Amino acid sequence: MTELYQHFRKEEHEFVDAVLEWQGQVLNQYSPKLTDFLDPREQEIVHTIIGSEGDVKVSFFGGYEGAERKRALLFPSYYEPSEEDYELELFEVKYASKFVTLEHRHVLGTLMSVGLRRSKYGDIIAGEERIQFIVARDMSSFVKMNISKMGKTSVALQTKPLSSVMDHKEELELKETTVSSLRLDAVLSSIHNISRQKVQTLINGGHAKVNWKTLEQPSFECNEGDTLSLKGHGRARVVSINGKTKKEKWRITVGKLK
């Protein structure tokens, strides 16, 4: 068992324990176990522990193909899961879209303000003048009853079938920048226009993630395609690394999630 923990960071051990407990429940009760919504890193941990062999299987679903946040269903090997097993509800946000702009951050802020954990919500899908989000079905009535505003805008939540999920393309605000190195602190400092010293403090405090995994090493070297998040500043991606300038700085293209 100790060998298992060696594959994960110390702060992930509690989640590893939860996965082992879910696995035990399925084995003992011989019935499926549905989790809350998991981010891609948590999904990776579940998949690593459960694997594809053995008496317990796992599958993931977040409401549509390509969903980022998904619920996991752990089930005995004989069981055949269906979409209904994931107990998802899709809401569309109705608001005066011709006069008001609502963004991902407004929606997330409101969802978190009603007292539910992030794990009760799936993806927030924002398009031009339309916004949808996915929630655990057992929380849908509570959410609908408690949300009538997002920011300063009056809204109504309308239940939709999962088949009507909007086409989802992640919108990134692209910018070209130069950095002295590809270190995590240097890249985050450039993306968010904050001092490297402040970024280092946030990283050392466990407030930065690379590909959904907490990293406390300011010197970590970023690669093309990495998703970076910094608490209080949102999420961004290293879109491309474009070589060096004459002054030996790196030219990179980064995208901030809108």
Coordinates of C-alpha atoms in Angstrom, one line a residue, residues 6-232:
Q6 CA 4.7 7.0 -3.6
H7 CA 3.1 7.8 -7.0
F8 CA 1.2 10.8 -5.6
R9 CA 1.9 14.1 -3.9
K10 CA 1.4 14.3 -0.2
E11 CA -1.7 16.6 -0.6
E12 CA -3.2 14.0 -2.9
H13 CA -3.1 11.2 -0.4
E14 CA -6.5 12.1 1.1
F15 CA -8.1 11.8 -2.3
V16 CA -6.3 8.5 -2.9
D17 CA -7.8 7.2 0.4
A18 CA -11.2 8.2 -0.9
V19 CA -10.7 6.3 -4.1
L20 CA -9.7 3.2 -2.2
E21 CA -12.8 3.5 0.0
W22 CA -15.0 3.8 -3.1
Q23 CA -13.3 0.7 -4.6
G24 CA -14.0 -1.2 -1.3
Q25 CA -17.6 -0.1 -1.3
V26 CA -18.2 -1.5 -4.8
L27 CA -16.5 -4.8 -3.9
N28 CA -18.4 -5.2 -0.6
Q29 CA -21.8 -4.1 -1.8
Y30 CA -21.5 -5.3 -5.3
S31 CA -23.2 -2.1 -6.6
P32 CA -22.1 1.0 -8.5
K33 CA -20.6 4.1 -6.8
L34 CA -21.1 7.5 -8.4
T35 CA -18.6 10.3 -7.4
D36 CA -18.9 14.1 -7.5
F37 CA -17.4 15.9 -10.5
L38 CA -13.6 15.4 -10.8
D39 CA -11.1 17.6 -12.5
P40 CA -8.7 15.9 -15.0
R41 CA -6.0 15.3 -12.4
E42 CA -8.5 13.6 -10.1
Q43 CA -9.8 11.5 -13.0
E44 CA -6.2 10.5 -13.7
I45 CA -5.7 9.4 -10.1
V46 CA -8.9 7.3 -10.1
H47 CA -8.0 5.7 -13.4
T48 CA -4.5 4.9 -12.1
I49 CA -5.8 3.2 -8.9
I50 CA -8.8 1.4 -10.4
G51 CA -7.1 0.5 -13.8
S52 CA -9.0 -1.6 -16.3
E53 CA -8.3 -5.0 -14.9
G54 CA -9.9 -6.5 -11.8
D55 CA -13.4 -6.8 -10.3
V56 CA -14.0 -3.0 -10.2
K57 CA -14.2 -0.9 -13.4
V58 CA -14.5 2.8 -13.8
S59 CA -15.9 5.1 -16.5
F60 CA -16.3 8.9 -16.7
F61 CA -18.9 11.2 -18.1
G62 CA -19.4 15.0 -17.9
G63 CA -22.5 15.5 -20.0
Y64 CA -20.9 15.7 -23.5
E65 CA -17.9 14.5 -25.4
G66 CA -14.9 16.5 -24.5
A67 CA -16.1 17.6 -21.1
E68 CA -13.3 18.6 -18.8
R69 CA -15.0 18.0 -15.4
K70 CA -16.6 14.5 -15.2
R71 CA -18.3 12.3 -12.7
A72 CA -16.7 8.8 -12.2
L73 CA -18.8 5.7 -12.0
L74 CA -17.1 2.8 -10.3
F75 CA -19.0 -0.5 -10.9
P76 CA -18.7 -4.3 -10.7
S77 CA -17.3 -5.9 -13.8
Y78 CA -20.7 -7.4 -14.7
Y79 CA -22.5 -4.0 -14.7
E80 CA -23.3 -2.1 -17.9
P81 CA -23.4 1.7 -17.2
S82 CA -25.8 4.0 -19.0
E83 CA -25.8 7.8 -19.4
E84 CA -28.6 8.0 -16.8
D85 CA -26.3 6.5 -14.1
Y86 CA -24.3 9.8 -14.0
E87 CA -27.2 11.8 -12.7
L88 CA -26.5 15.1 -14.6
E89 CA -28.6 18.1 -15.1
L90 CA -28.0 20.8 -17.7
F91 CA -29.1 24.4 -17.1
E92 CA -29.2 27.2 -19.6
V93 CA -28.9 30.7 -18.2
K94 CA -31.5 33.0 -19.6
Y95 CA -30.7 36.7 -19.3
A96 CA -30.8 40.0 -21.3
S97 CA -27.9 38.9 -23.5
K98 CA -28.3 41.8 -25.9
F99 CA -27.6 44.3 -23.2
V100 CA -25.4 42.5 -20.7
T101 CA -22.2 40.4 -21.0
L102 CA -21.9 37.4 -18.7
E103 CA -18.6 35.5 -18.6
H104 CA -17.4 32.2 -17.2
R105 CA -16.1 33.9 -14.0
H106 CA -19.4 35.6 -13.3
V107 CA -21.2 32.2 -13.5
L108 CA -18.6 30.4 -11.4
G109 CA -18.6 33.1 -8.8
T110 CA -22.4 32.9 -8.4
L111 CA -22.5 29.1 -8.4
M112 CA -19.9 29.1 -5.6
S113 CA -21.8 31.8 -3.6
V114 CA -24.8 29.5 -2.8
G115 CA -22.7 27.3 -0.5
L116 CA -22.0 24.2 -2.6
R117 CA -18.6 22.8 -3.3
R118 CA -17.0 23.1 -6.8
S119 CA -17.3 19.3 -7.0
K120 CA -21.1 19.6 -7.3
Y121 CA -20.7 21.4 -10.7
G122 CA -19.5 20.2 -14.0
D123 CA -18.4 22.4 -16.9
I124 CA -19.5 25.9 -17.5
I125 CA -20.0 26.4 -21.2
A126 CA -20.0 30.0 -22.4
G127 CA -20.7 31.1 -25.9
E128 CA -21.8 34.2 -27.6
E129 CA -24.9 35.4 -25.7
R130 CA -25.5 31.9 -24.3
I131 CA -24.3 30.2 -21.2
Q132 CA -24.9 26.7 -19.9
F133 CA -23.6 24.7 -17.0
I134 CA -23.9 21.2 -15.7
V135 CA -24.7 20.2 -12.1
A136 CA -25.3 17.0 -10.0
R137 CA -29.0 16.2 -10.4
D138 CA -29.6 16.0 -6.6
M139 CA -28.5 19.6 -6.3
S140 CA -30.4 21.0 -9.3
S141 CA -33.6 22.1 -7.4
F142 CA -31.5 23.8 -4.7
V143 CA -29.4 25.6 -7.4
K144 CA -32.5 26.7 -9.3
M145 CA -34.2 28.0 -6.2
N146 CA -31.2 30.0 -5.0
I147 CA -30.0 31.6 -8.1
S148 CA -31.8 34.6 -9.6
K149 CA -28.9 36.9 -10.3
M150 CA -25.4 36.6 -11.7
G151 CA -23.3 39.7 -11.0
K152 CA -25.9 42.5 -11.2
T153 CA -27.9 40.7 -13.9
S154 CA -31.2 39.0 -13.3
V155 CA -31.2 35.5 -14.6
A156 CA -33.6 32.5 -14.9
L157 CA -32.3 28.9 -15.1
Q158 CA -33.9 26.6 -17.7
T159 CA -33.5 22.9 -17.6
K160 CA -32.4 21.4 -20.9
P161 CA -31.7 17.8 -22.1
L162 CA -28.0 16.8 -22.3
S163 CA -28.4 16.4 -26.0
S164 CA -28.7 20.2 -26.3
V165 CA -25.3 21.0 -24.9
M166 CA -23.8 23.9 -26.9
D167 CA -20.8 23.3 -29.1
H168 CA -17.9 24.0 -26.8
K169 CA -14.7 25.6 -27.9
E170 CA -12.5 27.0 -25.2
E171 CA -12.0 30.7 -25.8
L172 CA -8.5 31.9 -25.1
E173 CA -7.3 35.5 -25.2
L174 CA -4.0 35.1 -27.0
K175 CA -0.9 37.2 -26.5
E176 CA 2.7 37.0 -27.5
T177 CA 5.3 37.7 -24.8
T178 CA 8.9 37.2 -24.0
V179 CA 10.2 35.6 -20.8
S180 CA 13.7 35.3 -19.4
S181 CA 13.2 31.6 -19.0
L182 CA 10.5 28.9 -19.2
R183 CA 10.4 28.7 -15.4
L184 CA 6.9 28.6 -13.9
D185 CA 7.3 31.8 -12.0
A186 CA 8.6 33.7 -15.0
V187 CA 5.8 32.5 -17.3
L188 CA 3.0 33.2 -14.8
S189 CA 4.5 36.6 -14.0
S190 CA 4.3 37.5 -17.7
I191 CA 0.9 36.1 -18.3
H192 CA -0.8 37.9 -15.4
N193 CA 1.4 41.0 -15.3
I194 CA 2.3 40.6 -11.6
S195 CA 5.7 40.6 -10.0
R196 CA 7.8 37.5 -10.1
Q197 CA 8.3 37.8 -6.3
K198 CA 4.5 37.7 -5.7
V199 CA 4.1 34.8 -8.1
Q200 CA 6.9 32.9 -6.2
T201 CA 5.0 33.5 -2.9
L202 CA 1.8 32.1 -4.4
I203 CA 3.6 29.1 -5.9
N204 CA 5.4 28.3 -2.6
G205 CA 2.0 28.6 -0.8
G206 CA 0.5 25.8 -3.0
H207 CA -1.6 28.2 -5.0
A208 CA -0.4 27.2 -8.5
K209 CA -1.3 24.2 -10.6
V210 CA 0.2 22.8 -13.8
N211 CA -2.2 20.5 -15.6
W212 CA -4.4 20.4 -12.5
K213 CA -1.6 19.2 -10.3
T214 CA -0.4 21.5 -7.5
L215 CA 3.2 22.5 -7.9
E216 CA 5.3 24.3 -5.3
Q217 CA 8.4 24.6 -7.4
P218 CA 8.9 28.1 -9.0
S219 CA 11.7 26.6 -11.1
F220 CA 9.5 24.0 -12.8
E221 CA 10.0 24.3 -16.5
C222 CA 6.9 24.8 -18.6
N223 CA 6.2 23.0 -21.9
E224 CA 4.0 23.7 -24.9
G225 CA 0.4 22.7 -24.1
D226 CA 0.7 23.1 -20.3
T227 CA -2.4 24.4 -18.6
L228 CA -1.4 26.7 -15.7
S229 CA -3.7 28.1 -13.0
L230 CA -2.9 30.6 -10.3
K231 CA -5.3 31.2 -7.4
G232 CA -7.2 34.5 -7.8

